[in-house]
Amino acid sequence: MELYNKDTFSDDILPVVIVGNGPSGICLSYLLSGYTPYFSPDGFHPNPILHNKLKENPHLSLFDQDLEYLCEGVEGRSSNPVAVLFDALLIPDGDFGVDCASPLIWRHEPERATPHLVLGKGPPGGAWHAMEGSMLTLSLANWMELPGLKLKEWMREKRRNLRNDRATPAEIASYYQHYVTKMGLEKSFACGTTVTSVSRVSLESGRSVWKIQGLQKRASSGEEIGVPFSVYAENVVLATGTHDIPARLGVEGENLPFVCHSFWELEAAISSGRLDSTSEPVLVVGAGLTAADAVLAAHHLNTPVYHAFRRPVSDPALIFNQLPKLLYPEYHKVHQMMSQQQYKVGEAMVNLSNQPLSSPADGNCYPGYLSFPKHHVAAFRPDGKCVLENEGGIQTVLQVSMALVLIGAHPNLSFLPEHGGPLALDSEEPVSCRRNPLDVDPYTYECVKEPGMYAMGPLVGENFVRFLKGGALAIVCDIARKRSKKCQENCTANLLNIQLTNCTLEA
């Protein structure tokens, strides 16, 4: 869909504009397009309390029910109650690995559809198109799917097999792109768009709406140019995700050429031959899954790895201590490496370059790897040295070929005033999906400090696809409620006008 700069006319105002075309935006578009969930007449939910509540009004869609009432007593691995509810309805007993059928049935009811526009920089699927294609996703395949199209069935049609019930990011990206076409959502998607501004404006009528401005990539004379556009909306939904801006350490030398902040820079170094088995060790900073992927990539290349992270290996908050070993063998391997190959302060530094990874020696299960728990980076130096410091202030200097700082990312909300800071739980701190998400109503996902603006997905702390779908449900229910209320008010006003027109004044 091509967008243009529009003058401010009321006929041009959309009910909803969604900023972000990843799984959050796609799922919300699906629900806004009239696809409606009902409790099946033959449906069964293993939670008896929820099952009985759903049976109370089987003729009502989920959109027409009291979400707060349905959420009571439903527990799960999310702090957002509607996310837990919708997950429990789509994947009953999902945390236990049980393949229990959903008690919901979906009906396409076009009369419920709400006109909307989805804006995204790339093709539908968002950041999944930028992820490395051969690694396995953390989530089980059915956790990654969206309503109405089973991922396993789609993969079977493509003659692909799931490994450990998990798919690769490339497969997931392809699934999301296909989903938009399959469900007939393409007419609402404007891809190749970069939003530069979202602001409140007042029309001549006094009505307040959102003005969304940006650039859309277009081909012109063999070149790609950015064409300005502007659209207006009653409601705007932030669904941008959190992969835009890599988090930084803020230490001396972090801008040196050998210090990188994304996994893809490691891939580029491997592909170009700048990094191989003869290179000086790579330093990986961080204890998340992306850092683990970097350790594995370097390990497979037979490049020595130093691995530094702030937490102790036994910390229960460490993601590796929360993953089942059988489902995630590669991450369990990294956790073993972190545990068994630790640097001990006071010991002489081992020259990893003299330890080929392919030939364990001296009882070393993972030669060519050394972890530094409870260490942080104090500085990077121009000569390729990195200074690590432990809790006691003791420093260790490492010679490296490349340093990868993989400690998370921040969302890019530069199109909002003060980068969205005033909308966060702590308005004095930058927005952080883990530590300082946007402050939203738990049952509507509307921003507490900005009516008419909603947020979903990682922006409200949901980093798993299985839980972001609840945000879509909450937003659609609230927008439907608003539209119904507005319609009732208009009908009442029209009726009153008719009555006043027909009445006569008596002396």
PDB file of C-alpha atoms in Angstrom, residues 49-329:
ATOM      1  CA  ILE A  49     -13.030 -22.290  37.034  1.00  0.00           C
ATOM      2  CA  LEU A  50     -12.299 -20.800  33.615  1.00  0.00           C
ATOM      3  CA  HIS A  51     -14.334 -23.540  31.902  1.00  0.00           C
ATOM      4  CA  ASN A  52     -17.425 -22.723  33.975  1.00  0.00           C
ATOM      5  CA  LYS A  53     -17.056 -18.989  33.341  1.00  0.00           C
ATOM      6  CA  LEU A  54     -16.860 -19.559  29.588  1.00  0.00           C
ATOM      7  CA  LYS A  55     -20.035 -21.673  29.694  1.00  0.00           C
ATOM      8  CA  GLU A  56     -21.997 -18.835  31.321  1.00  0.00           C
ATOM      9  CA  ASN A  57     -22.259 -16.825  28.070  1.00  0.00           C
ATOM     10  CA  PRO A  58     -21.439 -19.176  25.199  1.00  0.00           C
ATOM     11  CA  HIS A  59     -23.368 -16.984  22.738  1.00  0.00           C
ATOM     12  CA  LEU A  60     -21.067 -14.026  23.393  1.00  0.00           C
ATOM     13  CA  SER A  61     -17.746 -13.640  21.655  1.00  0.00           C
ATOM     14  CA  LEU A  62     -14.633 -13.129  23.730  1.00  0.00           C
ATOM     15  CA  PHE A  63     -14.709  -9.492  22.570  1.00  0.00           C
ATOM     16  CA  ASP A  64     -18.064  -8.968  24.319  1.00  0.00           C
ATOM     17  CA  GLN A  65     -17.150 -10.502  27.655  1.00  0.00           C
ATOM     18  CA  ASP A  66     -15.682  -9.078  30.850  1.00  0.00           C
ATOM     19  CA  LEU A  67     -11.976  -9.836  30.491  1.00  0.00           C
ATOM     20  CA  GLU A  68     -11.186  -8.861  34.075  1.00  0.00           C
ATOM     21  CA  TYR A  69     -13.757 -11.399  35.320  1.00  0.00           C
ATOM     22  CA  LEU A  70     -12.379 -14.151  33.070  1.00  0.00           C
ATOM     23  CA  CYS A  71      -8.810 -13.405  34.194  1.00  0.00           C
ATOM     24  CA  GLU A  72      -9.543 -14.074  37.868  1.00  0.00           C
ATOM     25  CA  GLY A  73      -7.900 -17.288  39.039  1.00  0.00           C
ATOM     26  CA  VAL A  74      -5.911 -17.892  35.818  1.00  0.00           C
ATOM     27  CA  GLU A  75      -2.162 -18.109  36.404  1.00  0.00           C
ATOM     28  CA  GLY A  76       0.783 -18.191  34.020  1.00  0.00           C
ATOM     29  CA  ARG A  77       4.272 -16.951  33.238  1.00  0.00           C
ATOM     30  CA  SER A  78       3.357 -13.351  32.477  1.00  0.00           C
ATOM     31  CA  SER A  79       2.629 -10.379  34.696  1.00  0.00           C
ATOM     32  CA  ASN A  80      -0.137  -9.199  32.345  1.00  0.00           C
ATOM     33  CA  PRO A  81      -3.454 -10.930  33.228  1.00  0.00           C
ATOM     34  CA  VAL A  82      -5.062 -10.736  29.762  1.00  0.00           C
ATOM     35  CA  ALA A  83      -1.889 -12.203  28.246  1.00  0.00           C
ATOM     36  CA  VAL A  84      -2.161 -15.151  30.631  1.00  0.00           C
ATOM     37  CA  LEU A  85      -5.882 -15.567  29.873  1.00  0.00           C
ATOM     38  CA  PHE A  86      -5.579 -15.585  26.074  1.00  0.00           C
ATOM     39  CA  ASP A  87      -2.543 -17.864  26.215  1.00  0.00           C
ATOM     40  CA  ALA A  88      -4.500 -20.277  28.418  1.00  0.00           C
ATOM     41  CA  LEU A  89      -7.333 -20.278  25.867  1.00  0.00           C
ATOM     42  CA  LEU A  90      -5.117 -20.699  22.808  1.00  0.00           C
ATOM     43  CA  ILE A  91      -2.664 -23.201  24.354  1.00  0.00           C
ATOM     44  CA  PRO A  92      -4.279 -24.831  27.416  1.00  0.00           C
ATOM     45  CA  ASP A  93      -1.659 -26.175  29.848  1.00  0.00           C
ATOM     46  CA  GLY A  94       1.042 -24.894  27.477  1.00  0.00           C
ATOM     47  CA  ASP A  95       3.646 -24.706  30.257  1.00  0.00           C
ATOM     48  CA  PHE A  96       3.369 -28.460  30.803  1.00  0.00           C
ATOM     49  CA  GLY A  97       4.051 -29.375  27.183  1.00  0.00           C
ATOM     50  CA  VAL A  98       0.550 -30.842  26.831  1.00  0.00           C
ATOM     51  CA  ASP A  99      -0.905 -30.671  23.317  1.00  0.00           C
ATOM     52  CA  CYS A 100      -4.416 -29.803  24.477  1.00  0.00           C
ATOM     53  CA  ALA A 101      -6.871 -28.475  21.893  1.00  0.00           C
ATOM     54  CA  SER A 102      -8.018 -24.874  22.242  1.00  0.00           C
ATOM     55  CA  PRO A 103     -11.667 -24.521  23.347  1.00  0.00           C
ATOM     56  CA  LEU A 104     -12.035 -21.500  21.039  1.00  0.00           C
ATOM     57  CA  ILE A 105     -13.554 -21.432  17.578  1.00  0.00           C
ATOM     58  CA  TRP A 106     -12.961 -18.554  15.178  1.00  0.00           C
ATOM     59  CA  ARG A 107     -15.622 -16.933  12.994  1.00  0.00           C
ATOM     60  CA  HIS A 108     -15.024 -14.266  10.387  1.00  0.00           C
ATOM     61  CA  GLU A 109     -17.588 -11.540  11.016  1.00  0.00           C
ATOM     62  CA  PRO A 110     -16.852  -8.692   8.569  1.00  0.00           C
ATOM     63  CA  GLU A 111     -19.388  -6.427  10.265  1.00  0.00           C
ATOM     64  CA  ARG A 112     -17.081  -6.316  13.286  1.00  0.00           C
ATOM     65  CA  ALA A 113     -14.054  -5.213  11.241  1.00  0.00           C
ATOM     66  CA  THR A 114     -12.374  -1.952  12.236  1.00  0.00           C
ATOM     67  CA  PRO A 115     -10.515  -0.063   9.462  1.00  0.00           C
ATOM     68  CA  HIS A 116      -6.850   0.153  10.384  1.00  0.00           C
ATOM     69  CA  LEU A 117      -3.350   0.619   8.991  1.00  0.00           C
ATOM     70  CA  VAL A 118      -0.189  -1.299   9.929  1.00  0.00           C
ATOM     71  CA  LEU A 119       3.144   0.474   9.396  1.00  0.00           C
ATOM     72  CA  GLY A 120       6.454  -1.407   9.290  1.00  0.00           C
ATOM     73  CA  LYS A 121      10.006  -0.885   8.039  1.00  0.00           C
ATOM     74  CA  GLY A 122      10.317  -4.242   6.296  1.00  0.00           C
ATOM     75  CA  PRO A 123       8.052  -7.120   5.246  1.00  0.00           C
ATOM     76  CA  PRO A 124       5.419  -8.465   7.690  1.00  0.00           C
ATOM     77  CA  GLY A 125       7.202 -10.283  10.505  1.00  0.00           C
ATOM     78  CA  GLY A 126       9.293  -7.390  11.767  1.00  0.00           C
ATOM     79  CA  ALA A 127      12.607  -8.245  13.434  1.00  0.00           C
ATOM     80  CA  TRP A 128      12.232 -11.962  12.642  1.00  0.00           C
ATOM     81  CA  HIS A 129      13.463 -11.222   9.119  1.00  0.00           C
ATOM     82  CA  ALA A 130      16.724  -9.861  10.538  1.00  0.00           C
ATOM     83  CA  MET A 131      17.477 -12.806  12.808  1.00  0.00           C
ATOM     84  CA  GLU A 132      20.038 -15.474  11.968  1.00  0.00           C
ATOM     85  CA  GLY A 133      18.271 -18.179  10.018  1.00  0.00           C
ATOM     86  CA  SER A 134      19.848 -21.432  11.228  1.00  0.00           C
ATOM     87  CA  MET A 135      19.484 -21.172  15.009  1.00  0.00           C
ATOM     88  CA  LEU A 136      16.445 -22.653  16.720  1.00  0.00           C
ATOM     89  CA  THR A 137      13.903 -20.416  18.402  1.00  0.00           C
ATOM     90  CA  LEU A 138      13.712 -20.473  22.170  1.00  0.00           C
ATOM     91  CA  SER A 139       9.946 -21.000  22.165  1.00  0.00           C
ATOM     92  CA  LEU A 140       8.164 -24.176  21.107  1.00  0.00           C
ATOM     93  CA  ALA A 141       6.677 -23.961  17.641  1.00  0.00           C
ATOM     94  CA  ASN A 142       3.043 -23.779  18.768  1.00  0.00           C
ATOM     95  CA  TRP A 143       3.947 -20.870  21.060  1.00  0.00           C
ATOM     96  CA  MET A 144       5.070 -18.916  17.995  1.00  0.00           C
ATOM     97  CA  GLU A 145       1.932 -19.365  15.911  1.00  0.00           C
ATOM     98  CA  LEU A 146      -0.883 -16.871  15.469  1.00  0.00           C
ATOM     99  CA  PRO A 147      -4.625 -17.666  15.639  1.00  0.00           C
ATOM    100  CA  GLY A 148      -6.168 -19.422  12.663  1.00  0.00           C
ATOM    101  CA  LEU A 149      -3.060 -21.015  11.116  1.00  0.00           C
ATOM    102  CA  LYS A 150      -1.253 -23.895  12.790  1.00  0.00           C
ATOM    103  CA  LEU A 151       2.487 -23.506  12.387  1.00  0.00           C
ATOM    104  CA  LYS A 152       3.119 -27.266  12.358  1.00  0.00           C
ATOM    105  CA  GLU A 153       0.595 -27.784   9.553  1.00  0.00           C
ATOM    106  CA  TRP A 154       2.076 -24.916   7.550  1.00  0.00           C
ATOM    107  CA  MET A 155       5.571 -26.379   7.941  1.00  0.00           C
ATOM    108  CA  ARG A 156       4.367 -29.812   6.857  1.00  0.00           C
ATOM    109  CA  GLU A 157       2.948 -28.222   3.707  1.00  0.00           C
ATOM    110  CA  LYS A 158       6.381 -26.741   3.116  1.00  0.00           C
ATOM    111  CA  ARG A 159       7.854 -30.229   3.693  1.00  0.00           C
ATOM    112  CA  ARG A 160       9.883 -29.034   6.646  1.00  0.00           C
ATOM    113  CA  ASN A 161      10.352 -30.843   9.931  1.00  0.00           C
ATOM    114  CA  LEU A 162      10.529 -29.303  13.392  1.00  0.00           C
ATOM    115  CA  ARG A 163      13.648 -30.018  15.419  1.00  0.00           C
ATOM    116  CA  ASN A 164      12.862 -30.650  19.094  1.00  0.00           C
ATOM    117  CA  ASP A 165       9.457 -29.104  18.315  1.00  0.00           C
ATOM    118  CA  ARG A 166      11.220 -25.806  17.531  1.00  0.00           C
ATOM    119  CA  ALA A 167      11.607 -23.845  14.305  1.00  0.00           C
ATOM    120  CA  THR A 168      14.306 -21.520  12.992  1.00  0.00           C
ATOM    121  CA  PRO A 169      13.849 -17.717  12.902  1.00  0.00           C
ATOM    122  CA  ALA A 170      13.889 -17.844   9.087  1.00  0.00           C
ATOM    123  CA  GLU A 171      10.978 -20.303   9.111  1.00  0.00           C
ATOM    124  CA  ILE A 172       9.061 -18.185  11.622  1.00  0.00           C
ATOM    125  CA  ALA A 173       9.622 -15.032   9.511  1.00  0.00           C
ATOM    126  CA  SER A 174       8.326 -16.839   6.428  1.00  0.00           C
ATOM    127  CA  TYR A 175       5.304 -18.097   8.399  1.00  0.00           C
ATOM    128  CA  TYR A 176       4.366 -14.569   9.536  1.00  0.00           C
ATOM    129  CA  GLN A 177       4.685 -13.188   6.012  1.00  0.00           C
ATOM    130  CA  HIS A 178       2.525 -16.011   4.643  1.00  0.00           C
ATOM    131  CA  TYR A 179       0.008 -15.501   7.468  1.00  0.00           C
ATOM    132  CA  VAL A 180      -0.700 -11.913   6.357  1.00  0.00           C
ATOM    133  CA  THR A 181      -1.429 -13.120   2.808  1.00  0.00           C
ATOM    134  CA  LYS A 182      -3.407 -16.193   3.873  1.00  0.00           C
ATOM    135  CA  MET A 183      -5.683 -14.193   6.186  1.00  0.00           C
ATOM    136  CA  GLY A 184      -6.276 -11.427   3.643  1.00  0.00           C
ATOM    137  CA  LEU A 185      -4.619  -8.730   5.762  1.00  0.00           C
ATOM    138  CA  GLU A 186      -2.340  -7.290   3.060  1.00  0.00           C
ATOM    139  CA  LYS A 187      -4.664  -4.389   2.240  1.00  0.00           C
ATOM    140  CA  SER A 188      -4.039  -2.987   5.751  1.00  0.00           C
ATOM    141  CA  PHE A 189      -0.223  -3.232   5.602  1.00  0.00           C
ATOM    142  CA  ALA A 190       2.059  -0.441   4.408  1.00  0.00           C
ATOM    143  CA  CYS A 191       5.589  -1.849   4.432  1.00  0.00           C
ATOM    144  CA  GLY A 192       8.847   0.013   3.864  1.00  0.00           C
ATOM    145  CA  THR A 193       7.652   2.787   6.171  1.00  0.00           C
ATOM    146  CA  THR A 194       9.633   4.572   8.874  1.00  0.00           C
ATOM    147  CA  VAL A 195       7.561   6.581  11.342  1.00  0.00           C
ATOM    148  CA  THR A 196       9.232   9.874  12.279  1.00  0.00           C
ATOM    149  CA  SER A 197       6.535  11.546  14.381  1.00  0.00           C
ATOM    150  CA  VAL A 198       3.394  10.668  16.342  1.00  0.00           C
ATOM    151  CA  SER A 199       1.674  13.666  17.881  1.00  0.00           C
ATOM    152  CA  ARG A 200      -1.715  14.971  19.008  1.00  0.00           C
ATOM    153  CA  VAL A 201      -3.343  17.579  16.765  1.00  0.00           C
ATOM    154  CA  SER A 202      -6.654  19.430  17.023  1.00  0.00           C
ATOM    155  CA  LEU A 203      -8.969  19.749  14.045  1.00  0.00           C
ATOM    156  CA  GLU A 204     -11.009  22.854  13.254  1.00  0.00           C
ATOM    157  CA  SER A 205     -13.992  21.108  14.794  1.00  0.00           C
ATOM    158  CA  GLY A 206     -12.085  20.905  18.075  1.00  0.00           C
ATOM    159  CA  ARG A 207     -11.677  17.157  17.750  1.00  0.00           C
ATOM    160  CA  SER A 208      -8.314  15.771  18.912  1.00  0.00           C
ATOM    161  CA  VAL A 209      -6.673  13.039  16.813  1.00  0.00           C
ATOM    162  CA  TRP A 210      -3.252  11.491  16.231  1.00  0.00           C
ATOM    163  CA  LYS A 211      -1.082  12.614  13.335  1.00  0.00           C
ATOM    164  CA  ILE A 212       1.424   9.991  12.209  1.00  0.00           C
ATOM    165  CA  GLN A 213       4.187  11.160   9.870  1.00  0.00           C
ATOM    166  CA  GLY A 214       7.030   9.305   8.237  1.00  0.00           C
ATOM    167  CA  LEU A 215       8.802   8.164   5.079  1.00  0.00           C
ATOM    168  CA  GLN A 216       7.915   5.305   2.756  1.00  0.00           C
ATOM    169  CA  LYS A 217      10.504   3.691   0.497  1.00  0.00           C
ATOM    170  CA  ARG A 218       9.650   3.906  -3.200  1.00  0.00           C
ATOM    171  CA  ALA A 219      11.546   2.997  -6.336  1.00  0.00           C
ATOM    172  CA  SER A 220      12.234   5.987  -8.586  1.00  0.00           C
ATOM    173  CA  SER A 221      14.472   5.945 -11.680  1.00  0.00           C
ATOM    174  CA  GLY A 222      16.182   2.817 -10.438  1.00  0.00           C
ATOM    175  CA  GLU A 223      16.856   4.312  -7.016  1.00  0.00           C
ATOM    176  CA  GLU A 224      15.059   3.880  -3.711  1.00  0.00           C
ATOM    177  CA  ILE A 225      13.859   7.114  -2.158  1.00  0.00           C
ATOM    178  CA  GLY A 226      11.925   7.996   0.977  1.00  0.00           C
ATOM    179  CA  VAL A 227       8.589   9.677   0.190  1.00  0.00           C
ATOM    180  CA  PRO A 228       6.958  11.636   3.059  1.00  0.00           C
ATOM    181  CA  PHE A 229       3.510  10.574   4.242  1.00  0.00           C
ATOM    182  CA  SER A 230       1.058  11.554   6.943  1.00  0.00           C
ATOM    183  CA  VAL A 231      -2.049   9.783   8.242  1.00  0.00           C
ATOM    184  CA  TYR A 232      -4.546  10.585  10.989  1.00  0.00           C
ATOM    185  CA  ALA A 233      -6.054   8.229  13.536  1.00  0.00           C
ATOM    186  CA  GLU A 234      -8.389   8.163  16.508  1.00  0.00           C
ATOM    187  CA  ASN A 235      -6.184   5.564  18.206  1.00  0.00           C
ATOM    188  CA  VAL A 236      -2.542   4.633  17.745  1.00  0.00           C
ATOM    189  CA  VAL A 237      -0.947   1.357  18.858  1.00  0.00           C
ATOM    190  CA  LEU A 238       2.778   1.068  19.581  1.00  0.00           C
ATOM    191  CA  ALA A 239       3.948  -2.410  18.564  1.00  0.00           C
ATOM    192  CA  THR A 240       7.556  -1.674  17.654  1.00  0.00           C
ATOM    193  CA  GLY A 241       9.356  -4.415  19.583  1.00  0.00           C
ATOM    194  CA  THR A 242      12.751  -3.970  21.190  1.00  0.00           C
ATOM    195  CA  HIS A 243      15.518  -4.886  18.716  1.00  0.00           C
ATOM    196  CA  ASP A 244      16.264  -1.409  17.397  1.00  0.00           C
ATOM    197  CA  ILE A 245      18.971   0.017  19.676  1.00  0.00           C
ATOM    198  CA  PRO A 246      21.593  -2.314  21.232  1.00  0.00           C
ATOM    199  CA  ALA A 247      22.278  -1.620  24.911  1.00  0.00           C
ATOM    200  CA  ARG A 248      25.728  -0.244  25.689  1.00  0.00           C
ATOM    201  CA  LEU A 249      28.074  -0.586  28.642  1.00  0.00           C
ATOM    202  CA  GLY A 250      29.037   3.082  28.740  1.00  0.00           C
ATOM    203  CA  VAL A 251      32.729   2.359  29.363  1.00  0.00           C
ATOM    204  CA  GLU A 252      35.942   3.825  27.969  1.00  0.00           C
ATOM    205  CA  GLY A 253      36.841   2.575  24.492  1.00  0.00           C
ATOM    206  CA  GLU A 254      33.420   1.141  23.671  1.00  0.00           C
ATOM    207  CA  ASN A 255      33.454   2.910  20.295  1.00  0.00           C
ATOM    208  CA  LEU A 256      36.706   1.269  19.160  1.00  0.00           C
ATOM    209  CA  PRO A 257      36.421  -0.666  15.862  1.00  0.00           C
ATOM    210  CA  PHE A 258      36.893  -4.124  17.423  1.00  0.00           C
ATOM    211  CA  VAL A 259      33.951  -3.626  19.849  1.00  0.00           C
ATOM    212  CA  CYS A 260      30.612  -4.715  18.370  1.00  0.00           C
ATOM    213  CA  HIS A 261      27.051  -4.720  19.689  1.00  0.00           C
ATOM    214  CA  SER A 262      25.159  -7.238  17.580  1.00  0.00           C
ATOM    215  CA  PHE A 263      25.338 -10.916  16.733  1.00  0.00           C
ATOM    216  CA  TRP A 264      25.187 -10.058  13.037  1.00  0.00           C
ATOM    217  CA  GLU A 265      28.566  -8.315  13.223  1.00  0.00           C
ATOM    218  CA  LEU A 266      30.024 -11.611  14.407  1.00  0.00           C
ATOM    219  CA  GLU A 267      28.406 -13.357  11.442  1.00  0.00           C
ATOM    220  CA  ALA A 268      29.835 -10.751   9.067  1.00  0.00           C
ATOM    221  CA  ALA A 269      33.341 -11.241  10.502  1.00  0.00           C
ATOM    222  CA  ILE A 270      33.028 -15.015  10.042  1.00  0.00           C
ATOM    223  CA  SER A 271      31.638 -14.717   6.491  1.00  0.00           C
ATOM    224  CA  SER A 272      34.375 -12.335   5.387  1.00  0.00           C
ATOM    225  CA  GLY A 273      37.122 -14.515   6.845  1.00  0.00           C
ATOM    226  CA  ARG A 274      38.237 -11.837   9.313  1.00  0.00           C
ATOM    227  CA  LEU A 275      37.546 -14.341  12.102  1.00  0.00           C
ATOM    228  CA  ASP A 276      38.664 -17.964  12.025  1.00  0.00           C
ATOM    229  CA  SER A 277      40.362 -20.640  14.115  1.00  0.00           C
ATOM    230  CA  THR A 278      43.699 -18.776  14.013  1.00  0.00           C
ATOM    231  CA  SER A 279      42.288 -15.533  15.418  1.00  0.00           C
ATOM    232  CA  GLU A 280      42.924 -14.163  18.880  1.00  0.00           C
ATOM    233  CA  PRO A 281      40.077 -15.002  21.290  1.00  0.00           C
ATOM    234  CA  VAL A 282      36.672 -13.365  20.978  1.00  0.00           C
ATOM    235  CA  LEU A 283      35.238 -11.717  24.081  1.00  0.00           C
ATOM    236  CA  VAL A 284      31.485 -12.210  24.578  1.00  0.00           C
ATOM    237  CA  VAL A 285      29.886  -9.937  27.190  1.00  0.00           C
ATOM    238  CA  GLY A 286      26.451 -10.943  28.477  1.00  0.00           C
ATOM    239  CA  ALA A 287      24.567 -13.954  29.829  1.00  0.00           C
ATOM    240  CA  GLY A 288      21.450 -13.995  27.678  1.00  0.00           C
ATOM    241  CA  LEU A 289      20.498 -16.198  24.762  1.00  0.00           C
ATOM    242  CA  THR A 290      22.074 -13.956  22.111  1.00  0.00           C
ATOM    243  CA  ALA A 291      25.366 -14.091  24.012  1.00  0.00           C
ATOM    244  CA  ALA A 292      25.018 -17.885  24.164  1.00  0.00           C
ATOM    245  CA  ASP A 293      24.453 -17.992  20.399  1.00  0.00           C
ATOM    246  CA  ALA A 294      27.651 -15.995  19.910  1.00  0.00           C
ATOM    247  CA  VAL A 295      29.585 -18.434  22.120  1.00  0.00           C
ATOM    248  CA  LEU A 296      28.239 -21.348  20.070  1.00  0.00           C
ATOM    249  CA  ALA A 297      29.043 -19.676  16.744  1.00  0.00           C
ATOM    250  CA  ALA A 298      32.639 -18.975  17.759  1.00  0.00           C
ATOM    251  CA  HIS A 299      32.982 -22.440  19.305  1.00  0.00           C
ATOM    252  CA  HIS A 300      31.855 -24.090  16.045  1.00  0.00           C
ATOM    253  CA  LEU A 301      34.465 -22.020  14.218  1.00  0.00           C
ATOM    254  CA  ASN A 302      37.172 -23.220  16.617  1.00  0.00           C
ATOM    255  CA  THR A 303      37.800 -19.626  17.667  1.00  0.00           C
ATOM    256  CA  PRO A 304      38.726 -19.267  21.363  1.00  0.00           C
ATOM    257  CA  VAL A 305      36.149 -17.474  23.542  1.00  0.00           C
ATOM    258  CA  TYR A 306      36.339 -15.395  26.702  1.00  0.00           C
ATOM    259  CA  HIS A 307      32.880 -15.008  28.251  1.00  0.00           C
ATOM    260  CA  ALA A 308      32.214 -12.286  30.843  1.00  0.00           C
ATOM    261  CA  PHE A 309      28.959 -11.694  32.745  1.00  0.00           C
ATOM    262  CA  ARG A 310      27.880  -9.997  35.961  1.00  0.00           C
ATOM    263  CA  ARG A 311      25.796 -12.746  37.576  1.00  0.00           C
ATOM    264  CA  PRO A 312      26.999 -15.958  39.236  1.00  0.00           C
ATOM    265  CA  VAL A 313      26.345 -19.091  37.156  1.00  0.00           C
ATOM    266  CA  SER A 314      23.956 -20.434  39.812  1.00  0.00           C
ATOM    267  CA  ASP A 315      21.748 -17.315  39.814  1.00  0.00           C
ATOM    268  CA  PRO A 316      18.129 -18.519  39.350  1.00  0.00           C
ATOM    269  CA  ALA A 317      17.383 -15.375  37.319  1.00  0.00           C
ATOM    270  CA  LEU A 318      19.857 -16.552  34.671  1.00  0.00           C
ATOM    271  CA  ILE A 319      17.811 -17.719  31.666  1.00  0.00           C
ATOM    272  CA  PHE A 320      19.773 -20.989  31.409  1.00  0.00           C
ATOM    273  CA  ASN A 321      18.535 -22.022  34.851  1.00  0.00           C
ATOM    274  CA  GLN A 322      14.942 -21.730  33.616  1.00  0.00           C
ATOM    275  CA  LEU A 323      15.163 -23.852  30.461  1.00  0.00           C
ATOM    276  CA  PRO A 324      14.428 -27.621  30.326  1.00  0.00           C
ATOM    277  CA  LYS A 325      17.630 -29.427  29.373  1.00  0.00           C
ATOM    278  CA  LEU A 326      15.997 -31.851  26.943  1.00  0.00           C
ATOM    279  CA  LEU A 327      14.343 -29.104  24.886  1.00  0.00           C
ATOM    280  CA  TYR A 328      17.348 -26.790  24.800  1.00  0.00           C
ATOM    281  CA  PRO A 329      20.493 -28.961  24.591  1.00  0.00           C
TER     282      PRO A 329
END
